[in-house]
Coordinates of C-alpha atoms in Angstrom, one line a residue:
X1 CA 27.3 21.3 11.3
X2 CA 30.4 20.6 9.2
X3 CA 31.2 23.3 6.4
X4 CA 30.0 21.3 3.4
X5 CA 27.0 19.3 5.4
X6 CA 24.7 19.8 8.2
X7 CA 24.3 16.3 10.1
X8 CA 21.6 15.7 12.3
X9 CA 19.9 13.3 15.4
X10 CA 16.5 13.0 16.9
X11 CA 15.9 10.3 19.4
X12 CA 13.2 9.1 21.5
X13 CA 13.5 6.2 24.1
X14 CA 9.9 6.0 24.7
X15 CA 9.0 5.1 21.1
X16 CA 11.8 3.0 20.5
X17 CA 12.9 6.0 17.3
X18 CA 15.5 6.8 16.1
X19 CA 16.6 9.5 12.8
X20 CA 19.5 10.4 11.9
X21 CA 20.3 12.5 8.9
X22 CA 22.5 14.8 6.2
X23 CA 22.2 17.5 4.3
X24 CA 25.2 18.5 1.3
X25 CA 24.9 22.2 1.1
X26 CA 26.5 22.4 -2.1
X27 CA 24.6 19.8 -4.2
X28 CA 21.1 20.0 -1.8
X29 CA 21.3 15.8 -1.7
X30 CA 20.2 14.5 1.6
X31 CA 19.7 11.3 3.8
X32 CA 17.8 10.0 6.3
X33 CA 18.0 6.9 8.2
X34 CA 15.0 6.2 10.8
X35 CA 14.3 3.2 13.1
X36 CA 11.4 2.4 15.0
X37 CA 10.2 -0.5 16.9
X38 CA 6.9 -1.0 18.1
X39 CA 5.4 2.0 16.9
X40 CA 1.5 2.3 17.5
X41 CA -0.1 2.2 13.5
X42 CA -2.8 4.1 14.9
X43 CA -0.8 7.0 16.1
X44 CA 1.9 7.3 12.7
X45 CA -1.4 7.0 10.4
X46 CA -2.8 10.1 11.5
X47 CA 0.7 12.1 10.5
X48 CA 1.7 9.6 7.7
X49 CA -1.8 8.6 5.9
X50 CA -3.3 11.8 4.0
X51 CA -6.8 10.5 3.9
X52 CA -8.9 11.2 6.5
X53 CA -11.6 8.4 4.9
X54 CA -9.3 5.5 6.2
X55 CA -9.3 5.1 10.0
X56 CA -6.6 2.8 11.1
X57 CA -7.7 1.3 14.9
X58 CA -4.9 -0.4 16.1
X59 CA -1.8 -2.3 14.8
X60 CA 2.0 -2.4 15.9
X61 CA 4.9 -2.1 13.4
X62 CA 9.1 -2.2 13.6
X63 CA 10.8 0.0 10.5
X64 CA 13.7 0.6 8.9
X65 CA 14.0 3.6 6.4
X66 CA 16.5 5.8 4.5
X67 CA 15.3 8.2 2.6
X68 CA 17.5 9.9 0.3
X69 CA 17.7 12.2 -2.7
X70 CA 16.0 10.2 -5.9
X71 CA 18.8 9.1 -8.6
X72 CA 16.3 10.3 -11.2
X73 CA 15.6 14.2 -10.6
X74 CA 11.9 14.0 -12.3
X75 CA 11.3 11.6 -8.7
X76 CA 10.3 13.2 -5.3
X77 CA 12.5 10.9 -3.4
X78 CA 14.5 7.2 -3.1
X79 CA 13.1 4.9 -0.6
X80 CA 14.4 1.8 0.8
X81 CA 14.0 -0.1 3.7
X82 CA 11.1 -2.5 5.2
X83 CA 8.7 -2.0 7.6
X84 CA 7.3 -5.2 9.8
X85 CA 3.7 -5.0 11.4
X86 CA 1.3 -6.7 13.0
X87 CA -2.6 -6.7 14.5
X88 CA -3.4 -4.2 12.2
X89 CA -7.0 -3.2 11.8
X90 CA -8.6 -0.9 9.3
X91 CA -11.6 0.8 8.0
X92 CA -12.3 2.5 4.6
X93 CA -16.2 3.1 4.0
X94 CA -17.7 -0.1 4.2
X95 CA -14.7 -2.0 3.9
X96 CA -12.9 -3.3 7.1
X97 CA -9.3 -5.0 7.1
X98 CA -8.5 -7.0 10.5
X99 CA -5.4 -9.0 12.4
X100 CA -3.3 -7.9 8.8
X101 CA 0.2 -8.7 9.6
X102 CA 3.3 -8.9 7.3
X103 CA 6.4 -7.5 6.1
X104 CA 6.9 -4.8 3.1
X105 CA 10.9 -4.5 1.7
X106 CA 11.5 -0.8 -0.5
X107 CA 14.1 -0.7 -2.4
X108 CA 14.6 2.6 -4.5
X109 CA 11.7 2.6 -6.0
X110 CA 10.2 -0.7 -5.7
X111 CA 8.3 -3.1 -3.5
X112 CA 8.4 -6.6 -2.4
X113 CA 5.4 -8.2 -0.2
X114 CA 6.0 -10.9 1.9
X115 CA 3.3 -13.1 3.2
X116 CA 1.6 -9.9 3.9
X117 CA -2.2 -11.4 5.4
X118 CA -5.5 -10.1 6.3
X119 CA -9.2 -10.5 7.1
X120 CA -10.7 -8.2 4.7
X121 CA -14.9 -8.3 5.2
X122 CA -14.6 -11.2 7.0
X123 CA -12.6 -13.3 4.1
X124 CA -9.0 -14.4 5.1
X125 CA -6.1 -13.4 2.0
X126 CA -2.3 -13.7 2.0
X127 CA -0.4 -12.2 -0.5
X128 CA 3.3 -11.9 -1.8
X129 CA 4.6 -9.8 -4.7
X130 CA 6.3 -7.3 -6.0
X131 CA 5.4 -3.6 -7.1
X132 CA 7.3 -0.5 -8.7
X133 CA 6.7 2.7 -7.0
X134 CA 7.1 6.3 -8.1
X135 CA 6.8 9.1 -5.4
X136 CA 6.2 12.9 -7.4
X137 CA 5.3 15.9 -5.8
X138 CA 1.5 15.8 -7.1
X139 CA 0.9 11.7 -6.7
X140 CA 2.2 8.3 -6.0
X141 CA 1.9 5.7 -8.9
X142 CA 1.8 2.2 -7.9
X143 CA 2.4 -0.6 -10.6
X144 CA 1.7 -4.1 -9.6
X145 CA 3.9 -6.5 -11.4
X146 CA 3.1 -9.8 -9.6
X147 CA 0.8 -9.8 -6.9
X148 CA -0.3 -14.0 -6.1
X149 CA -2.8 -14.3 -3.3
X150 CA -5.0 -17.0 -1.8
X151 CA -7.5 -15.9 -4.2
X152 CA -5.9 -15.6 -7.3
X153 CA -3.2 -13.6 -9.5
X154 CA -3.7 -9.4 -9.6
X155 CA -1.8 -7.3 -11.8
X156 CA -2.0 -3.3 -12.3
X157 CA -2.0 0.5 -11.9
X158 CA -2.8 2.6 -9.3
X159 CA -2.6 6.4 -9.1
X160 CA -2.8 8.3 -5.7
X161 CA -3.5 11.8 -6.5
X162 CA -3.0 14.7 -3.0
X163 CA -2.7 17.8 -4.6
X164 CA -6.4 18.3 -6.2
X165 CA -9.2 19.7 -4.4
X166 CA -9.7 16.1 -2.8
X167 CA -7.4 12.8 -2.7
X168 CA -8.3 11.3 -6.1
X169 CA -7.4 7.4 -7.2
X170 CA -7.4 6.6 -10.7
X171 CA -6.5 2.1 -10.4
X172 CA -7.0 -0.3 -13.1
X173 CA -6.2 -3.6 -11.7
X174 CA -6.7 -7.2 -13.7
X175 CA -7.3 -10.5 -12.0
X176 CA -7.0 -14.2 -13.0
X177 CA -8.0 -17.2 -11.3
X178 CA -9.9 -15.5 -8.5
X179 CA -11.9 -18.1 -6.6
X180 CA -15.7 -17.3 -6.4
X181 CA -16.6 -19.5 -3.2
X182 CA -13.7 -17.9 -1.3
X183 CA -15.1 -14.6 -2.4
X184 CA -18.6 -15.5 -1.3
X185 CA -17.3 -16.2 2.1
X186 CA -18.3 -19.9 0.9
X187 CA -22.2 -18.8 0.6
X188 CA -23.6 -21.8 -0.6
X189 CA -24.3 -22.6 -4.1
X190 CA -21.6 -20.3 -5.5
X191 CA -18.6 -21.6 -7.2
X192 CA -16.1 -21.4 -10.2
X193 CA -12.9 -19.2 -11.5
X194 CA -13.1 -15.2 -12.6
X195 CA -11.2 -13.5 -14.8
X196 CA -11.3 -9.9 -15.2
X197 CA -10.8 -6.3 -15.0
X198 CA -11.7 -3.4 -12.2
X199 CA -11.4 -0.1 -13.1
X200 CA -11.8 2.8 -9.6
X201 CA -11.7 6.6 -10.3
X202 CA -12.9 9.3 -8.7
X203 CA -12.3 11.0 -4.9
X204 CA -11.7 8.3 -2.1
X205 CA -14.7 9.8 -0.7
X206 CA -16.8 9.4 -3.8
X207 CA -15.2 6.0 -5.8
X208 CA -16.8 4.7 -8.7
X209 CA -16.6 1.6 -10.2
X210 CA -16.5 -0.1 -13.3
X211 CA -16.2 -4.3 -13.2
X212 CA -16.1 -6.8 -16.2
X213 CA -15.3 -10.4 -15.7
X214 CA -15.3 -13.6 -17.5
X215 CA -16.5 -16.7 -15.5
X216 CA -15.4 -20.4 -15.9
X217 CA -17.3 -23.0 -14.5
X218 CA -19.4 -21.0 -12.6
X219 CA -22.3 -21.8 -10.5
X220 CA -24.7 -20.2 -8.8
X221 CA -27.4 -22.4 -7.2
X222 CA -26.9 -24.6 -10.4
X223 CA -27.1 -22.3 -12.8
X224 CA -23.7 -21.3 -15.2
X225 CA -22.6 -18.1 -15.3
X226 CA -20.5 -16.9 -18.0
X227 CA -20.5 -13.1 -17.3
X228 CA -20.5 -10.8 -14.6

């Protein structure tokens, strides 16, 4: 401890991690810098994921964070870094993500997707984009700027909510191009483009759901569809 700062190390070999820190007295700023390679998703998801409804199985990542004090004071925190993983697998209710693999770049308060890809309920995706976070105390507020996967664009807002009686989401989330047949798992007789919204509220263990969509050149068996 220096007289204006306290400075600060943990290590530990067997987990390939790594944290160093500060601490100014005087102003209360801080900074942490942690490394990690190979770290088991399954393990860090039941200290870093505050919802017990999503079970992570397995999955190996490599990070690099600082965490600092936020340039705007009505933030929690500023967060860059990225954090590489791969063989993830994951279950939330009914819906199972498997071999997800890719890379996610922070910086202050923004993301960037790279090739990030998964099996989600048995339909392969890849995605790249971008996102603006914002950590508070009470919630986490993701904005999707430009989010292009293999099934179409995606665009919108999602609010993480840990400080009511249970973890809430409040998401409105708009899609364009979205290919049916792909969604159907290539069922036969379905084809055709949606476009739409998807609004989710409510606890994760209690979502509801509200879809409207807008179909063109859809099929099913034959038959056009204009609306869902």
């Amino acid at each position: 401890q220096k007289k204006d700062k306290v400075l600060y190390r943990v290590t530990s070999p067997q987990n390939n991690l790594s944290l160093i820190g500060e601490h100014f007295l005087d102003s209360g700023k801080y900074a942490v810098n942690i490394r990690a390679d190979g770290l088991s998703l399954k393990e860090w998801a039941d200290y870093l994921v505050p919802f017990h409804e999503v079970s992570v199985q397995k999955g190996k990542g490599n990070l690099i964070f600082k965490i600092s004090s936020p340039k705007d004071k009505k933030k929690l925190l500023s967060l860059d870094g990225q954090i590489d993983f791969t063989q993830g697998k994951a279950t939330y209710q009914k819906i199972q993500l498997e071999q997800a693999a890719g890379r996610v770049t922070f910086s202050e308060n923004s993301a960037a997707i790279s090739a990030l890809a998964a099996k989600i309920n048995q339909v392969f995706i890849v995605t790249n984009g971008h996102a603006d976070l914002s950590f508070r105390p009470e919630y986490l507020e993701i904005t999707l700027k430009t989010l292009d996967s293999s099934e179409g664009k995606i665009a919108g807002q999602l609010k993480f909510a840990w400080q009511k009686k249970a973890p809430a989401l409040e998401a409105k989330i708009s899609f364009q191009d979205f290919d049916l047949a792909r969604l159907s798992q290539n069922s036969p007789g379905i084809e055709g483009k949606a476009d739409g919204d998807l609004l989710i509220s409510g606890p994760l263990d209690n979502l509801h759901g509200k879809l409207q969509a807008k179909l063109a050149s859809a099929l099913i068996f034959g038959q056009e569809i204009n609306n869902l």
